[in-house]
Amino acid sequence: METSRKLNQDILANENEGIQFVSIKEEVFQFNETVCNRVKCRDINLQETLSKDGWVTKFTEKVQNPDGLISFFNRFMDVDIDGTMNYQYQVTDEGETL
């Protein structure tokens, strides 16, 4: 299991896209630095498992319309989806839209 986790983390570290792995218990158990860079959550340990509430709070701290993004996350995790879902959001940093 630890070897698999290490391999996944190595793959994540080399990706330009933001990636998160979320467990069926709604915990983020792996993600890459790109995710944190995109939403400015600089104080998250990449090796830490975060509860749903913990990572949703961190992920939405620096976005415009955090309630909309939270609603998207909840729909995504609570509904059996056939197909794809998408949601666009804007990240802000000290009042500046990025």
Coordinates of N, CA and C in Angstrom, one line a residue:
M1 N 0.8 -1.2 0.0 CA 0.0 0.0 0.0 C 0.9 1.3 0.0
E2 N 1.9 1.3 0.8 CA 2.8 2.5 0.9 C 3.5 2.7 -0.4
T3 N 3.9 1.6 -1.1 CA 4.6 1.7 -2.4 C 3.6 2.4 -3.4
S4 N 2.4 1.9 -3.4 CA 1.4 2.5 -4.3 C 1.2 4.0 -4.0
R5 N 1.1 4.3 -2.8 CA 0.9 5.7 -2.4 C 2.1 6.6 -2.8
K6 N 3.3 6.1 -2.7 CA 4.5 6.8 -3.1 C 4.5 7.0 -4.6
L7 N 4.1 5.9 -5.4 CA 4.1 6.0 -6.8 C 3.1 7.1 -7.2
N8 N 1.9 7.0 -6.6 CA 0.9 8.0 -6.9 C 1.4 9.4 -6.6
Q9 N 2.1 9.6 -5.5 CA 2.6 10.9 -5.2 C 3.6 11.4 -6.2
D10 N 4.5 10.5 -6.6 CA 5.5 10.8 -7.7 C 4.8 11.3 -9.0
I11 N 3.7 10.6 -9.3 CA 3.0 11.0 -10.5 C 2.4 12.4 -10.3
L12 N 1.8 12.6 -9.2 CA 1.2 13.9 -8.9 C 2.2 15.0 -8.9
A13 N 3.4 14.7 -8.4 CA 4.4 15.8 -8.3 C 4.9 16.2 -9.7
N14 N 4.7 15.4 -10.7 CA 5.1 15.7 -12.1 C 4.0 16.2 -13.0
E15 N 2.8 16.4 -12.5 CA 1.7 16.9 -13.3 C 1.6 18.4 -13.2
N16 N 1.2 19.0 -14.3 CA 0.9 20.4 -14.4 C -0.5 20.7 -14.0
E17 N -1.4 19.7 -14.0 CA -2.8 19.9 -13.7 C -3.0 19.7 -12.2
G18 N -3.9 20.4 -11.6 CA -4.3 20.1 -10.2 C -5.0 18.8 -10.1
I19 N -4.6 17.9 -9.2 CA -5.2 16.6 -9.0 C -5.4 16.4 -7.6
Q20 N -6.6 15.8 -7.2 CA -6.9 15.4 -5.9 C -7.5 14.0 -5.9
F21 N -7.1 13.1 -5.0 CA -7.7 11.8 -4.8 C -8.6 11.9 -3.6
V22 N -9.8 11.6 -3.7 CA -10.8 11.7 -2.6 C -11.3 10.3 -2.4
S23 N -11.3 9.9 -1.1 CA -11.7 8.5 -0.7 C -13.2 8.5 -0.7
I24 N -13.7 7.2 -0.6 CA -15.2 7.1 -0.5 C -15.7 7.6 0.8
K25 N -14.8 7.9 1.8 CA -15.2 8.5 3.0 C -15.1 10.0 2.9
E26 N -14.9 10.5 1.7 CA -14.9 12.0 1.4 C -13.7 12.6 2.1
E27 N -12.6 11.9 2.2 CA -11.3 12.5 2.7 C -10.4 12.7 1.5
V28 N -9.7 13.8 1.4 CA -8.7 14.0 0.5 C -7.4 13.3 1.0
F29 N -7.0 12.2 0.4 CA -5.8 11.5 0.9 C -4.6 11.7 0.1
Q30 N -4.7 12.3 -1.1 CA -3.5 12.7 -1.9 C -3.9 13.8 -2.8
F31 N -3.0 14.7 -3.0 CA -3.2 15.8 -4.0 C -1.8 16.3 -4.3
N32 N -1.7 17.2 -5.4 CA -0.4 17.7 -5.8 C -0.3 19.2 -5.4
E33 N 0.9 19.6 -5.5 CA 1.2 21.0 -5.2 C 0.5 22.0 -6.1
T34 N 0.2 21.6 -7.3 CA -0.5 22.5 -8.3 C -1.9 22.8 -7.7
V35 N -2.6 21.9 -7.1 CA -3.9 22.2 -6.5 C -3.7 23.3 -5.5
C36 N -2.8 23.2 -4.6 CA -2.6 24.2 -3.6 C -2.1 25.6 -4.2
N37 N -1.3 25.5 -5.2 CA -0.9 26.8 -5.9 C -2.0 27.5 -6.5
R38 N -2.9 26.7 -7.1 CA -4.1 27.3 -7.8 C -5.0 28.0 -6.9
V39 N -5.2 27.5 -5.7 CA -6.2 28.1 -4.8 C -5.5 28.7 -3.6
K40 N -4.2 28.9 -3.6 CA -3.5 29.6 -2.6 C -3.6 29.0 -1.2
C41 N -3.7 27.7 -1.1 CA -3.7 27.1 0.2 C -2.3 26.6 0.6
R42 N -1.5 27.6 0.9 CA 0.0 27.3 1.1 C 0.3 26.5 2.4
D43 N -0.6 26.5 3.3 CA -0.3 25.8 4.6 C -0.8 24.4 4.8
I44 N -1.0 23.7 3.7 CA -1.4 22.3 3.7 C -0.3 21.4 3.5
N45 N -0.1 20.4 4.3 CA 0.9 19.4 4.2 C 0.5 18.4 3.1
L46 N 1.3 18.2 2.1 CA 0.9 17.2 1.0 C 0.8 15.8 1.5
Q47 N 1.3 15.5 2.6 CA 1.3 14.1 3.2 C 0.1 13.9 4.1
E48 N -0.7 14.9 4.4 CA -1.7 14.9 5.4 C -3.1 14.5 4.7
T49 N -3.8 13.7 5.4 CA -5.2 13.3 5.0 C -6.1 14.4 5.6
L50 N -6.9 15.0 4.8 CA -7.9 16.0 5.3 C -9.3 15.5 5.2
S51 N -10.1 15.9 6.2 CA -11.5 15.6 6.2 C -12.2 16.4 5.1
K52 N -13.4 16.0 4.7 CA -14.1 16.8 3.7 C -14.2 18.2 4.1
D53 N -14.7 18.5 5.3 CA -14.8 19.8 5.8 C -13.5 20.6 5.8
G54 N -12.4 19.9 6.2 CA -11.1 20.5 6.2 C -10.6 21.0 4.9
W55 N -10.7 20.1 3.9 CA -10.2 20.4 2.6 C -11.1 21.4 1.8
V56 N -12.5 21.2 2.0 CA -13.4 22.2 1.3 C -13.2 23.6 1.9
T57 N -12.9 23.7 3.2 CA -12.7 25.0 3.7 C -11.4 25.6 3.2
K58 N -10.3 24.8 3.1 CA -9.0 25.3 2.6 C -9.2 25.6 1.1
F59 N -9.8 24.8 0.4 CA -9.9 24.9 -1.1 C -10.7 26.1 -1.5
T60 N -11.7 26.5 -0.7 CA -12.6 27.6 -1.0 C -12.3 28.9 -0.4
E61 N -11.2 29.0 0.5 CA -10.9 30.2 1.2 C -10.6 31.4 0.2
K62 N -10.0 31.1 -0.9 CA -9.5 32.2 -1.8 C -10.2 32.2 -3.2
V63 N -11.5 31.7 -3.2 CA -12.2 31.7 -4.4 C -13.4 32.7 -4.3
Q64 N -13.7 33.3 -5.5 CA -15.0 34.1 -5.5 C -16.1 33.1 -5.5
N65 N -17.2 33.5 -4.9 CA -18.4 32.6 -4.7 C -18.1 31.2 -4.1
P66 N -17.5 31.2 -2.9 CA -17.2 29.9 -2.3 C -18.4 29.0 -2.1
D67 N -19.6 29.6 -1.9 CA -20.8 28.8 -1.7 C -21.1 28.0 -2.9
G68 N -20.9 28.6 -4.1 CA -21.2 27.9 -5.4 C -20.3 26.7 -5.5
L69 N -19.0 26.9 -5.2 CA -18.0 25.8 -5.3 C -18.3 24.7 -4.3
I70 N -18.7 25.1 -3.1 CA -19.0 24.1 -2.1 C -20.2 23.3 -2.5
S71 N -21.2 24.0 -3.1 CA -22.4 23.3 -3.6 C -22.0 22.3 -4.7
F72 N -21.1 22.7 -5.6 CA -20.7 21.8 -6.6 C -20.0 20.5 -6.0
F73 N -19.1 20.7 -5.0 CA -18.4 19.6 -4.4 C -19.5 18.7 -3.8
N74 N -20.4 19.3 -3.1 CA -21.4 18.4 -2.4 C -22.3 17.6 -3.4
R75 N -22.7 18.3 -4.5 CA -23.5 17.5 -5.5 C -22.6 16.4 -6.1
F76 N -21.4 16.7 -6.4 CA -20.5 15.7 -7.0 C -20.3 14.5 -6.1
M77 N -20.2 14.7 -4.8 CA -20.0 13.6 -3.9 C -21.3 12.9 -3.4
D78 N -22.4 13.6 -3.5 CA -23.6 13.0 -2.9 C -24.5 12.4 -4.0
V79 N -24.2 12.6 -5.3 CA -25.1 12.2 -6.3 C -24.4 11.1 -7.2
D80 N -25.1 10.1 -7.6 CA -24.5 9.1 -8.5 C -24.6 9.7 -9.9
I81 N -23.4 10.1 -10.4 CA -23.3 10.8 -11.7 C -23.1 9.9 -12.9
D82 N -23.9 10.0 -13.9 CA -23.6 9.3 -15.2 C -23.2 10.4 -16.2
G83 N -21.9 10.5 -16.4 CA -21.4 11.5 -17.3 C -20.4 12.4 -16.6
T84 N -20.4 13.7 -16.9 CA -19.4 14.6 -16.3 C -20.1 15.8 -15.7
M85 N -19.4 16.4 -14.8 CA -19.8 17.7 -14.2 C -18.7 18.7 -14.3
N86 N -19.0 19.9 -14.5 CA -17.9 20.9 -14.4 C -18.4 22.2 -13.7
Y87 N -17.5 22.9 -13.2 CA -17.8 24.2 -12.5 C -16.5 25.1 -12.7
Q88 N -16.8 26.3 -13.1 CA -15.7 27.2 -13.2 C -15.7 28.2 -12.1
Y89 N -14.5 28.5 -11.5 CA -14.4 29.4 -10.4 C -13.2 30.2 -10.6
Q90 N -13.2 31.4 -9.9 CA -12.1 32.3 -9.9 C -11.4 32.4 -8.6
V91 N -10.1 32.4 -8.6 CA -9.3 32.5 -7.4 C -8.9 33.9 -7.2
T92 N -9.0 34.4 -6.0 CA -8.6 35.8 -5.6 C -7.4 35.7 -4.6
D93 N -6.6 36.7 -4.7 CA -5.5 36.8 -3.8 C -5.4 38.2 -3.3
E94 N -5.8 38.4 -2.0 CA -5.8 39.8 -1.4 C -6.6 40.8 -2.3
G95 N -7.8 40.4 -2.7 CA -8.7 41.2 -3.4 C -8.5 41.3 -4.9
E96 N -7.4 40.6 -5.4 CA -7.1 40.6 -6.8 C -7.5 39.3 -7.4
T97 N -8.3 39.4 -8.5 CA -8.8 38.2 -9.2 C -7.6 37.6 -10.1
L98 N -7.4 36.3 -9.9 CA -6.3 35.7 -10.7 C -6.9 34.8 -11.8

